[in-house]
Coordinates of C-alpha atoms in Angstrom, one line a residue:
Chain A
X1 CA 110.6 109.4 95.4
X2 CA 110.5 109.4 99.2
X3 CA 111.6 112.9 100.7
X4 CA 114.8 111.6 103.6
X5 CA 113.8 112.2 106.8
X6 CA 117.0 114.3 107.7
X7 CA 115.9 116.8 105.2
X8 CA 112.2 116.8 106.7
X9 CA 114.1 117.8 109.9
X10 CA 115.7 120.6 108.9
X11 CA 112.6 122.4 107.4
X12 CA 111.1 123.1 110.5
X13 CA 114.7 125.2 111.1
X14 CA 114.7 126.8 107.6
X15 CA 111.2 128.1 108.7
X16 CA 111.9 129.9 111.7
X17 CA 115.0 131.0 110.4
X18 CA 112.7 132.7 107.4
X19 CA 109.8 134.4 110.1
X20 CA 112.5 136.1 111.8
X21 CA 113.8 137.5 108.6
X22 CA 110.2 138.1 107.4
X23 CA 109.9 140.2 110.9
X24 CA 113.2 141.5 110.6
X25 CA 111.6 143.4 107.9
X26 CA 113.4 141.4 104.6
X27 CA 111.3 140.8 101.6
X28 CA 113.9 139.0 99.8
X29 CA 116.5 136.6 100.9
X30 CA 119.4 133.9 99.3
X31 CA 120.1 130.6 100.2
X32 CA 123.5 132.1 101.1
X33 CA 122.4 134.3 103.8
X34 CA 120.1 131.4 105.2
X35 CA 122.8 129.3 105.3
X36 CA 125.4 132.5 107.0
X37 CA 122.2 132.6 109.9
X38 CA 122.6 128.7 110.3
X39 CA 125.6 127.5 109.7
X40 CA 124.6 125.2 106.6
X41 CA 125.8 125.3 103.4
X42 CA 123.7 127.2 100.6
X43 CA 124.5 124.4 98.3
X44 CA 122.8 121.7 101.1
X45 CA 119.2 124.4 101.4
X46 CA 118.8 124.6 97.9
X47 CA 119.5 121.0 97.7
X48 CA 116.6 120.5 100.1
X49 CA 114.0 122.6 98.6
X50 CA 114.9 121.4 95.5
X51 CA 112.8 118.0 96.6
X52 CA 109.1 120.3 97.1
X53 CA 109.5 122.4 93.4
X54 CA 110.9 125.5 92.6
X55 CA 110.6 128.7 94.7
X56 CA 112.7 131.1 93.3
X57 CA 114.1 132.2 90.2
X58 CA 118.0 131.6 89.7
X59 CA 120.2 134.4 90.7
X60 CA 117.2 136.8 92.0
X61 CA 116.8 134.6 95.6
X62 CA 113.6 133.8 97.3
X63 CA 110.7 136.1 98.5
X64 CA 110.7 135.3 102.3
X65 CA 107.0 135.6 102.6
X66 CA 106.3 133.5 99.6
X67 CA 108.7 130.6 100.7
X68 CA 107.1 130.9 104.3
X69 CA 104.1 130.1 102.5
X70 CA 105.1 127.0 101.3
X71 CA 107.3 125.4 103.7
X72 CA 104.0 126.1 106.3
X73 CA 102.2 124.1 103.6
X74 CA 104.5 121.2 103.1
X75 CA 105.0 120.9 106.9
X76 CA 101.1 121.3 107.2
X77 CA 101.0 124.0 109.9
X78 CA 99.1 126.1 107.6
X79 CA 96.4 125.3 109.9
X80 CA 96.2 125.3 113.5
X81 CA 96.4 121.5 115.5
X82 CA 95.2 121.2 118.7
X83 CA 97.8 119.6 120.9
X84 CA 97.1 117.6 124.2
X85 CA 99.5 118.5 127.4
X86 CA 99.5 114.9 129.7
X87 CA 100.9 116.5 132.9
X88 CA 100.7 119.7 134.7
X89 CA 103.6 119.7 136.4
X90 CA 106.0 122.4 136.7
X91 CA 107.4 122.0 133.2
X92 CA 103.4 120.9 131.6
X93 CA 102.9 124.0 133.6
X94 CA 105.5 126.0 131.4
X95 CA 104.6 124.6 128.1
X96 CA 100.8 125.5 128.7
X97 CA 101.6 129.3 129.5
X98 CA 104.7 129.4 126.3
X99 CA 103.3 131.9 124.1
X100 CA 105.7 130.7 121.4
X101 CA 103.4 127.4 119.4
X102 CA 100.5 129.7 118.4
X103 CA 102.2 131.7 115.6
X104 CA 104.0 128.4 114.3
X105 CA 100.7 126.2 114.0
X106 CA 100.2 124.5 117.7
X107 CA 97.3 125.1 120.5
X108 CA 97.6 123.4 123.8
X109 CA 94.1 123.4 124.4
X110 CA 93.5 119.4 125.9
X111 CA 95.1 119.0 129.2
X112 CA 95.5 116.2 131.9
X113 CA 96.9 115.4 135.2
X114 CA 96.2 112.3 137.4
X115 CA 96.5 114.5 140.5
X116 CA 93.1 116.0 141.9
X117 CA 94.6 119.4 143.3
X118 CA 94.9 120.1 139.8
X119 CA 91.7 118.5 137.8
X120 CA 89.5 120.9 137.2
X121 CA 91.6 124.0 137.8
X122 CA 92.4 126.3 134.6
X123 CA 96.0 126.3 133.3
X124 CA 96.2 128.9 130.7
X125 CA 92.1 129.1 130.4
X126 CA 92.2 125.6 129.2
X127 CA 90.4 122.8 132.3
X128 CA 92.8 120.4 133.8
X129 CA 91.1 116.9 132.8
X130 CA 91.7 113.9 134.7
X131 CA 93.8 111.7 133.1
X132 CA 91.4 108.8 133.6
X133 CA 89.1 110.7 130.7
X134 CA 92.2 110.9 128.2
X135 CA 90.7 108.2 125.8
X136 CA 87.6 109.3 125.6
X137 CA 88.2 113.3 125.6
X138 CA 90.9 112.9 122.4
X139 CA 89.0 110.8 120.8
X140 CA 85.5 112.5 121.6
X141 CA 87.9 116.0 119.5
X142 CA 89.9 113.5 117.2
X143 CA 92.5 115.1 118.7
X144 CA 96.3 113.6 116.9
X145 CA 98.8 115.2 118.3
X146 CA 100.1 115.0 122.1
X147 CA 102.8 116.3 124.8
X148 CA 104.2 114.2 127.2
X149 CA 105.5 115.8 130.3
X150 CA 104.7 113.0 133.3
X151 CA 107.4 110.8 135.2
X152 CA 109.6 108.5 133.2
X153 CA 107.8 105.6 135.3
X154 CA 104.5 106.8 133.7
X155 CA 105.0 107.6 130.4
X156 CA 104.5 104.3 128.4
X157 CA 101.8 103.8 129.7
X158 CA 100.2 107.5 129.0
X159 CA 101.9 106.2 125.6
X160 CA 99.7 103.1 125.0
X161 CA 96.5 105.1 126.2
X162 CA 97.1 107.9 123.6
X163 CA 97.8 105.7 120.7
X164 CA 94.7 104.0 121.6
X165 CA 92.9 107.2 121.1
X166 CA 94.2 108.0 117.9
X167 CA 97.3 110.1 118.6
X168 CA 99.9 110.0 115.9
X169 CA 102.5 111.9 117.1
X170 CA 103.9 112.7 120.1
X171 CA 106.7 114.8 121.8
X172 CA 108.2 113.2 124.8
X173 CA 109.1 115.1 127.4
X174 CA 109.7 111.8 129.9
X175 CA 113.7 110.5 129.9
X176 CA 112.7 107.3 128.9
X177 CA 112.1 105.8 125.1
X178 CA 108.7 104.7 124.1
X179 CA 107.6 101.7 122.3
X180 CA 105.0 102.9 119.5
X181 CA 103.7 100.8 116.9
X182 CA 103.9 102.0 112.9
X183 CA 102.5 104.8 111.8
X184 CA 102.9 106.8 115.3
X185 CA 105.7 109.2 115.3
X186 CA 107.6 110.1 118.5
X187 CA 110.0 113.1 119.1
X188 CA 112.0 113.4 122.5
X189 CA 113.3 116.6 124.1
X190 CA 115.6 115.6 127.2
X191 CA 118.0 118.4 128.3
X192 CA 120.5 115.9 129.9
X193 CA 120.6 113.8 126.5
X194 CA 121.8 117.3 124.7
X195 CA 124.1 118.1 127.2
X196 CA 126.1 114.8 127.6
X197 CA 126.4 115.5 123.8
X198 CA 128.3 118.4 124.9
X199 CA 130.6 117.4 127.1
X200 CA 132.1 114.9 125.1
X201 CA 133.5 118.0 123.2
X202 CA 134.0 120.6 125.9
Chain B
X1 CA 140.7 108.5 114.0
X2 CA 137.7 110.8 114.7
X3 CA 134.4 109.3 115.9
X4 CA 131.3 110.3 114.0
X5 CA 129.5 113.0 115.7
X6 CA 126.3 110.9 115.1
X7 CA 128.0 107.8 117.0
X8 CA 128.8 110.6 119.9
X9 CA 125.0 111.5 119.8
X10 CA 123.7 108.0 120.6
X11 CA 126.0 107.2 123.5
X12 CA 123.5 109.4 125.8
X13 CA 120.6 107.2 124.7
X14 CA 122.6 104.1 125.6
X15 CA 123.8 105.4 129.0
X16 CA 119.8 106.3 129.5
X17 CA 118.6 103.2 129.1
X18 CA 121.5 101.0 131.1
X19 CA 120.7 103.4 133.5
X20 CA 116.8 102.4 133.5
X21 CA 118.1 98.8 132.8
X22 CA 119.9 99.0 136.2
X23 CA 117.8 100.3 138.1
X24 CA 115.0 98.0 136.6
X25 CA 117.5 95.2 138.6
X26 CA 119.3 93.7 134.9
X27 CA 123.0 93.1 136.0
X28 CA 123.6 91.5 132.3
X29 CA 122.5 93.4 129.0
X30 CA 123.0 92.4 125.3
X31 CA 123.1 94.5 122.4
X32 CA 120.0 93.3 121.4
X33 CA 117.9 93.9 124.3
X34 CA 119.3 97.5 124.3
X35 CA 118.3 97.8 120.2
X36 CA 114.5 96.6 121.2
X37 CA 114.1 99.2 123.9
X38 CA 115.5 101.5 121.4
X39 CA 114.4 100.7 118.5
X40 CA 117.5 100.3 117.2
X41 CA 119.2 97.8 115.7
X42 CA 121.8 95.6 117.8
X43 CA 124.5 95.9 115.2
X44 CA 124.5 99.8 115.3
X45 CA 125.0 99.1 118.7
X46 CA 128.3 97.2 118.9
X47 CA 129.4 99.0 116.2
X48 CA 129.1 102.5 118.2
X49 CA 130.6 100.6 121.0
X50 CA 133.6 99.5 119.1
X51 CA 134.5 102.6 118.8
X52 CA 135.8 102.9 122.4
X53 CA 136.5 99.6 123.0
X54 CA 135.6 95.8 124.5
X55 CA 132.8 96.3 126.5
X56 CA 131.5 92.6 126.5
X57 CA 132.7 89.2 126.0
X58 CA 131.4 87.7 122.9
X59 CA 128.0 85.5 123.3
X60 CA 127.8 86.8 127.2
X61 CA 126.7 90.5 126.4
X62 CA 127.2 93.0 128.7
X63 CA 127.6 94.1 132.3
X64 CA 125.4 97.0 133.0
X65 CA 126.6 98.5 135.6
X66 CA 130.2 98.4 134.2
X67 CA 129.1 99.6 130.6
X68 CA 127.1 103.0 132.4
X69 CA 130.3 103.3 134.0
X70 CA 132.2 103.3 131.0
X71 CA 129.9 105.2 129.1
X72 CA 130.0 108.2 131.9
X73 CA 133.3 108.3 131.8
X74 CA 133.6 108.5 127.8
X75 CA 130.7 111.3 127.7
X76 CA 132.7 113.1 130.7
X77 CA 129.8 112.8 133.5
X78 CA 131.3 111.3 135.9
X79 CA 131.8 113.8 137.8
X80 CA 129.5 116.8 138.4
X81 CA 129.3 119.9 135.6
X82 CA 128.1 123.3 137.3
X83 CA 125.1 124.9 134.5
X84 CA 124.8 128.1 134.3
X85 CA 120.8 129.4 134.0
X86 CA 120.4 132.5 132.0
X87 CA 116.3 133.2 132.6
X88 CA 114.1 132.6 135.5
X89 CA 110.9 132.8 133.3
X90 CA 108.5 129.9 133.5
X91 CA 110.4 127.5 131.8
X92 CA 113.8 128.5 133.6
X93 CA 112.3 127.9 136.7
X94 CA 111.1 124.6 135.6
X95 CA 114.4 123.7 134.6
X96 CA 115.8 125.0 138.1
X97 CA 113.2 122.7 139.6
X98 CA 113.4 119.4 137.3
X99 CA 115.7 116.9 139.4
X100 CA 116.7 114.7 136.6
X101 CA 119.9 116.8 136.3
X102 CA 121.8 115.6 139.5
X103 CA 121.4 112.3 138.7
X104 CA 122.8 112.5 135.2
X105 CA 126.1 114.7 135.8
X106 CA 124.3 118.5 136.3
X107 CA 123.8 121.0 138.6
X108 CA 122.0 124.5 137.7
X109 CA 123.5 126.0 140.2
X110 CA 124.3 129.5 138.8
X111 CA 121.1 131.3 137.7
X112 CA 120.1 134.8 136.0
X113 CA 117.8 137.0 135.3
X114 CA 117.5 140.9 134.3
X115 CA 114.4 141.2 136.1
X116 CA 114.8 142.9 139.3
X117 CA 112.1 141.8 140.9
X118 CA 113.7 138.1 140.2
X119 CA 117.5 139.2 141.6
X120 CA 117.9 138.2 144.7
X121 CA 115.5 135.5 145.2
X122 CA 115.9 132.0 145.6
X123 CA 115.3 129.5 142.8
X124 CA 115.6 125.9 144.6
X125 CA 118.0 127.3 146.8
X126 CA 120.0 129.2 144.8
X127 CA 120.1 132.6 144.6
X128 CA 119.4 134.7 141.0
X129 CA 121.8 136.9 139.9
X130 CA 121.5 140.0 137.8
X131 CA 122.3 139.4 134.4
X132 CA 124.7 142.1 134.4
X133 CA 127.0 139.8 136.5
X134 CA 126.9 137.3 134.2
X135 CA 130.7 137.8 132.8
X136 CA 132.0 138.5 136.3
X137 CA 130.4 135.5 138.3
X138 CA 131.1 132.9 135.1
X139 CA 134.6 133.4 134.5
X140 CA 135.3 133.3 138.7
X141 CA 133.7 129.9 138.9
X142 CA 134.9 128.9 135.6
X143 CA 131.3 127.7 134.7
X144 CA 132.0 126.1 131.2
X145 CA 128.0 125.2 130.0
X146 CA 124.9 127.3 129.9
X147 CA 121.4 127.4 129.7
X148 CA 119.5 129.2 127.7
X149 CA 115.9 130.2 128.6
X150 CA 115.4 134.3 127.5
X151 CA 113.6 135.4 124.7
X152 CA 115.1 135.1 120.8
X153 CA 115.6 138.6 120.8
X154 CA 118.3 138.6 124.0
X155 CA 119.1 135.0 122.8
X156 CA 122.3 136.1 120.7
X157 CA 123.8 138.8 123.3
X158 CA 123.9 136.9 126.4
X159 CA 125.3 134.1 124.1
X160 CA 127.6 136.7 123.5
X161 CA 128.7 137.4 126.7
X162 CA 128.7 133.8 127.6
X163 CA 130.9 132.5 125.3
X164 CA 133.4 135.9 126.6
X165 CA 133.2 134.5 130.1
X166 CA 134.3 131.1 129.0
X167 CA 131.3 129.2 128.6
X168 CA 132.3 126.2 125.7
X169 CA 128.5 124.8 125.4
X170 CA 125.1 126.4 125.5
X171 CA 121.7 124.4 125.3
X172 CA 119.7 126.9 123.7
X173 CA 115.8 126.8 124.4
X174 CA 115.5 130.1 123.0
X175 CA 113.7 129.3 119.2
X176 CA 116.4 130.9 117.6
X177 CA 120.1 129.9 115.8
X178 CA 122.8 131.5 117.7
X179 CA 126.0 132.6 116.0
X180 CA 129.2 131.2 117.9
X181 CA 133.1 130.9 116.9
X182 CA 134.9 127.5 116.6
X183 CA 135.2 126.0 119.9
X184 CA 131.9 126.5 121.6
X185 CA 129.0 124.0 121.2
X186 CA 125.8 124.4 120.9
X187 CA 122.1 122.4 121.2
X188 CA 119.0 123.2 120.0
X189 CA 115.6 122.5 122.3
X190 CA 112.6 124.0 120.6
X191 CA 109.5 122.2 120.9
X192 CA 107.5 123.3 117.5
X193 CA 110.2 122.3 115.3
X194 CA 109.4 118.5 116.9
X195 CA 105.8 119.3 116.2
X196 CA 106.4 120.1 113.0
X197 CA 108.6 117.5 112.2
X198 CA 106.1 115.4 112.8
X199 CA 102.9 117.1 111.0
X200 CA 104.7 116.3 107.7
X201 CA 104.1 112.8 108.6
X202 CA 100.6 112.4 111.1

């Protein structure tokens, strides 16, 4: 039976709500006190991890480091992908230098920019690339997962070009929606999407 | 009756890509041209629309320029909102710097930092504030959203003191669930759980 995609998203959640208990120094923890940290009800995260198997006995909750284990494993960051930064702008700039994707499974190590000030500088000890080599460098390190943070005017094209290459899934940065063929996933961060949310409410 | 806070969260993709639409040069959209761009289907379109209203004349689809402007003033952007920046780090200042705010109904024009070194400067033209101010300077301007770019360990305590000034929603880039009482709102940008919302899939 096919795993719903809503639930999918909120594993990623349950995870970093677990590391920071795991750092926090608990061993042990309840669906009820993941759900007090996240505002969801236990009922809906035992529900969800109900669909992957069984990780932990009724009534005695889950072992944090053990269930860490596994949702890194279903998710598939167990590993370590290497993730390609197109544009290094200010905010390509800001993603290369976070410090927060290398514990969760994510290296920025492949990066482009179309502008020649920056080809061939270092951003974070990784070379600036020109973007003109994007095909062949991704494919060349088989390289399948990708950041987009170039102007909304350029980004379906940066789109195509990655696809081309092999890229399966890419976070979009741009404030623009891309057109992707099956089997290519897209995710889109846009700080003025999130806040107009908001002010509906406020 | 209430509108479905899932129907709330697509009306900022709509007003998105009228806007492109628009400034592409289309004076007349339909439903279904909006649903290809977005991969969405045209019915979920009319049917979020309905929701607020005639927006088109059956068969003749939709003026563009009068649906944005309808869809601004539902979401509340059509004026200006002041954003309050807590964090000059790397990404703060990229956010200071991104000018796809203005545009779209936002202006960071209130920004902290506890780093003395930051206080005092100027971050596109405005100047950074201690963080110690934050309660004071907030509540006399009556700032009512926030940014978020500190670490997850200050993440909750300026949330705190935020939502004690007055502050009603908080975009939270910080990779961490904040707790908050009735009444504020808040968003969620963290980049790895995209990634690894994806990975189950690629």
């Amino acid at each position: 039976m096919e795993i719903p995609d809503i639930v999918i998203g909120r594993l990623p959640i349950y995870l970093r709500a677990l590391t920071r208990m795991a750092a926090e120094g608990m061993e042990i923890t309840s669906s009820h006190e993941m759900g007090q940290r996240l505002g969801i009800s236990s009922a809906q995260i035992r529900k969800d991890l109900s669909h992957f198997g069984e990780f932990g006995k009724q009534g005695s909750g889950y072992q944090t480091q053990y269930l860490i284990k596994q949702l890194r494993r279903i998710l598939r960051v167990d590993g370590e992908w290497e993730v390609a930064l197109v544009g290094a702008g200010a905010l390509g700039r800001a993603l290369a230098h976070y410090d927060g994707f290398r514990d969760r499974g994510f290296r920025i190590s492949l990066i482009f920019d179309n502008d020649p000030a920056k080809v061939g500088t270092l951003l974070n000890g990784f070379q600036v690339y020109d973007t003109a080599r994007l095909g062949e460098l991704i494919r060349q390190r088989s390289t399948t997962l990708a950041m987009l943070a170039v102007p909304a005017e350029a980004a379906q094209q940066v789109t195509d070009a990655l696809v081309k290459a092999g890229v399966r899934g890419i976070l979009n940065y741009a404030p623009i929606n891309l057109v992707v063929p099956d089997g290519v996933w897209v995710q889109y961060i846009d700080p003025v999407v999130h806040l107009q949310r908001m002010t509906y409410y406020v």
